[in-house]
Amino acid sequence: SQYLRDVWMKESFRAMGQPSSRGSFVHLYVNGLYFGLFNLAERIAADFFADHLGGQPEDWEINEDLSRPGPRWNAMMTVNPATAAGYAQMQQYVDVANFADYMLLHFYADAEDWPQHNGYAAANAKSGDGKFRFFVWDQEIVLDYHGRAATRIDATGGAGALFQKLRANEDFRLLF
């Protein structure tokens, strides 16, 4: 089941209508020695975003592992979305439907080493709409223990910090 969990997360996110990397199972041989079954997956990086969502690779600001925020992310985190005007401003920085789906999937699957890392967010403010979109990555420790999600509702690391800000808004709570 370890090989299927990360794949299940990515495919479930895609089934929710969200962009997600694809993979294929392969048998790995090196110099004739068998090393086992692996899931060869598209790497989430600037070229992935450019290929799948448009623009040039250098146009993308990527918050890799949800622990390397850039200037656009930092600007977004200064917005107070509790008011209608603040929520409208926040929607210039984040695709709220994508983010709600991302959070719901991770809560449902009880992701162990999340929300503080093991995910990606990327925005293209140069040739795109400038909204951060979230992507599933490295989630093989899911669907094995139910109960962790309840302790992550109030988390403030990584994606949790943005969730805490957005859940202060009634419209986002309704969307969520």
Short mmCIF file of C-alpha atoms in Angstrom, two decimals:
data_model
loop_
_atom_site.label_atom_id
_atom_site.label_comp_id
_atom_site.label_asym_id
_atom_site.label_seq_id
_atom_site.Cartn_x
_atom_site.Cartn_y
_atom_site.Cartn_z
CA SER A 1 0.00 0.00 0.00
CA GLN A 2 2.96 2.37 0.49
CA TYR A 3 3.36 2.63 -3.29
CA LEU A 4 -0.30 3.50 -3.77
CA ARG A 5 -0.87 6.21 -1.19
CA ASP A 6 1.07 9.03 -2.84
CA VAL A 7 -0.40 8.04 -6.21
CA TRP A 8 -3.90 7.99 -4.67
CA MET A 9 -3.42 11.52 -3.32
CA LYS A 10 -2.27 12.90 -6.68
CA GLU A 11 -5.00 11.13 -8.63
CA SER A 12 -7.67 12.14 -6.11
CA PHE A 13 -6.60 15.78 -6.39
CA ARG A 14 -6.78 15.50 -10.19
CA ALA A 15 -10.26 13.93 -9.87
CA MET A 16 -11.26 17.01 -7.85
CA GLY A 17 -10.51 19.06 -10.98
CA GLN A 18 -7.10 20.29 -9.81
CA PRO A 19 -3.74 20.09 -11.58
CA SER A 20 -1.52 17.28 -10.37
CA SER A 21 1.61 15.46 -11.48
CA ARG A 22 1.31 12.08 -13.14
CA GLY A 23 3.33 8.93 -12.68
CA SER A 24 3.82 5.42 -13.97
CA PHE A 25 4.87 2.29 -12.18
CA VAL A 26 8.17 0.87 -13.41
CA HIS A 27 10.44 -2.02 -12.53
CA LEU A 28 13.93 -0.62 -11.95
CA TYR A 29 16.98 -2.51 -13.13
CA VAL A 30 20.49 -1.06 -12.81
CA ASN A 31 23.21 -2.93 -14.66
CA GLY A 32 21.00 -6.00 -14.73
CA LEU A 33 20.24 -5.94 -10.99
CA TYR A 34 16.60 -5.65 -9.99
CA PHE A 35 15.90 -2.84 -7.51
CA GLY A 36 12.12 -3.23 -7.27
CA LEU A 37 8.93 -1.44 -8.19
CA PHE A 38 8.91 2.38 -8.26
CA ASN A 39 6.45 5.08 -9.23
CA LEU A 40 8.24 7.31 -11.70
CA ALA A 41 6.48 10.67 -11.28
CA GLU A 42 6.65 14.10 -12.88
CA ARG A 43 8.77 16.33 -10.69
CA ILE A 44 7.05 19.46 -9.39
CA ALA A 45 9.33 22.29 -10.52
CA ALA A 46 9.28 25.47 -12.61
CA ASP A 47 9.23 23.54 -15.90
CA PHE A 48 6.23 21.50 -14.68
CA PHE A 49 4.26 24.68 -13.95
CA ALA A 50 5.21 26.27 -17.27
CA ASP A 51 4.33 23.11 -19.23
CA HIS A 52 0.99 22.51 -17.49
CA LEU A 53 -0.19 26.01 -16.56
CA GLY A 54 1.61 28.33 -18.98
CA GLY A 55 4.27 30.97 -19.02
CA GLN A 56 7.99 30.49 -18.80
CA PRO A 57 9.72 28.54 -16.02
CA GLU A 58 11.32 31.74 -14.71
CA ASP A 59 7.85 33.35 -14.37
CA TRP A 60 6.90 31.09 -11.46
CA GLU A 61 7.36 31.80 -7.75
CA ILE A 62 7.44 28.43 -6.04
CA ASN A 63 7.01 27.81 -2.32
CA GLU A 64 8.84 24.49 -2.33
CA ASP A 65 8.02 22.11 0.50
CA LEU A 66 5.75 24.91 1.84
CA SER A 67 8.82 26.17 3.66
CA ARG A 68 10.51 28.49 1.16
CA PRO A 69 8.19 31.47 0.72
CA GLY A 70 9.07 34.18 -1.77
CA PRO A 71 8.08 37.85 -1.98
CA ARG A 72 4.61 37.23 -3.44
CA TRP A 73 3.82 34.67 -0.73
CA ASN A 74 5.04 37.06 1.96
CA ALA A 75 2.90 39.88 0.52
CA MET A 76 -0.13 37.56 0.49
CA MET A 77 0.39 36.70 4.13
CA THR A 78 0.10 40.39 5.12
CA VAL A 79 -3.51 40.53 3.83
CA ASN A 80 -6.31 40.23 6.38
CA PRO A 81 -9.10 38.27 4.64
CA ALA A 82 -11.57 38.58 7.54
CA THR A 83 -13.46 41.40 5.78
CA ALA A 84 -15.10 41.27 2.35
CA ALA A 85 -12.50 43.69 0.95
CA GLY A 86 -9.66 41.69 2.46
CA TYR A 87 -11.04 38.42 1.10
CA ALA A 88 -11.33 39.99 -2.37
CA GLN A 89 -7.72 41.12 -2.09
CA MET A 90 -6.63 37.64 -0.93
CA GLN A 91 -8.28 36.13 -4.01
CA GLN A 92 -5.79 38.09 -6.12
CA TYR A 93 -3.07 35.97 -4.48
CA VAL A 94 -4.62 32.52 -4.09
CA ASP A 95 -6.99 30.28 -6.03
CA VAL A 96 -9.32 29.69 -3.08
CA ALA A 97 -11.19 26.76 -4.70
CA ASN A 98 -7.88 24.98 -5.37
CA PHE A 99 -6.74 25.70 -1.82
CA ALA A 100 -10.00 24.45 -0.27
CA ASP A 101 -9.74 21.20 -2.27
CA TYR A 102 -6.09 20.83 -1.26
CA MET A 103 -6.92 21.23 2.42
CA LEU A 104 -9.98 18.96 2.31
CA LEU A 105 -8.02 16.15 0.65
CA HIS A 106 -5.22 16.35 3.18
CA PHE A 107 -7.60 16.47 6.14
CA TYR A 108 -9.55 13.49 4.77
CA ALA A 109 -6.43 11.43 4.12
CA ASP A 110 -4.93 12.32 7.52
CA ALA A 111 -1.57 13.32 6.03
CA GLU A 112 1.13 12.73 8.62
CA ASP A 113 3.92 15.17 7.78
CA TRP A 114 1.74 18.02 6.62
CA PRO A 115 0.77 20.99 6.60
CA GLN A 116 4.20 22.35 7.52
CA HIS A 117 5.87 20.65 4.55
CA ASN A 118 5.48 18.05 1.79
CA GLY A 119 3.52 20.19 -0.59
CA TYR A 120 4.06 22.90 -3.16
CA ALA A 121 2.43 26.21 -3.93
CA ALA A 122 3.20 28.19 -7.07
CA ALA A 123 2.05 31.46 -8.64
CA ASN A 124 2.82 33.13 -11.93
CA ALA A 125 2.49 36.90 -11.51
CA LYS A 126 4.51 37.74 -14.65
CA SER A 127 2.50 36.07 -17.43
CA GLY A 128 -0.34 34.43 -15.47
CA ASP A 129 -3.04 35.43 -13.03
CA GLY A 130 -0.69 35.62 -10.02
CA LYS A 131 -2.70 33.19 -7.91
CA PHE A 132 -1.00 30.54 -5.83
CA ARG A 133 -2.15 27.03 -6.58
CA PHE A 134 -1.35 24.11 -4.35
CA PHE A 135 0.01 20.73 -5.41
CA VAL A 136 0.16 17.35 -3.72
CA TRP A 137 3.67 16.01 -3.19
CA ASP A 138 5.30 13.24 -1.16
CA GLN A 139 2.21 12.00 0.64
CA GLU A 140 2.88 8.31 1.09
CA ILE A 141 2.04 8.50 4.79
CA VAL A 142 -1.74 8.90 4.48
CA LEU A 143 -4.85 6.76 4.95
CA ASP A 144 -3.14 4.72 7.66
CA TYR A 145 -4.29 6.35 10.87
CA HIS A 146 -7.39 8.43 11.43
CA GLY A 147 -7.28 11.07 14.10
CA ARG A 148 -4.29 13.23 13.16
CA ALA A 149 -6.40 15.63 11.08
CA ALA A 150 -8.28 16.81 14.15
CA THR A 151 -4.98 18.01 15.61
CA ARG A 152 -4.04 19.81 12.38
CA ILE A 153 -7.14 22.01 12.07
CA ASP A 154 -5.39 24.76 14.05
CA ALA A 155 -1.87 24.21 12.61
CA THR A 156 0.01 27.36 11.68
CA GLY A 157 2.93 25.96 9.68
CA GLY A 158 3.11 25.87 5.89
CA ALA A 159 -0.36 25.67 4.34
CA GLY A 160 -1.83 25.82 7.84
CA ALA A 161 -0.88 29.50 8.21
CA LEU A 162 -2.88 30.42 5.11
CA PHE A 163 -5.79 28.23 6.21
CA GLN A 164 -5.94 30.02 9.58
CA LYS A 165 -6.13 33.38 7.81
CA LEU A 166 -8.77 32.29 5.30
CA ARG A 167 -11.00 30.48 7.76
CA ALA A 168 -11.59 33.84 9.48
CA ASN A 169 -13.72 34.73 6.45
CA GLU A 170 -17.34 33.53 6.30
CA ASP A 171 -17.34 33.20 2.48
CA PHE A 172 -14.23 30.99 2.58
CA ARG A 173 -15.77 28.84 5.33
CA LEU A 174 -18.85 28.41 3.15
CA LEU A 175 -16.68 27.46 0.16
CA PHE A 176 -14.66 25.08 2.32
#
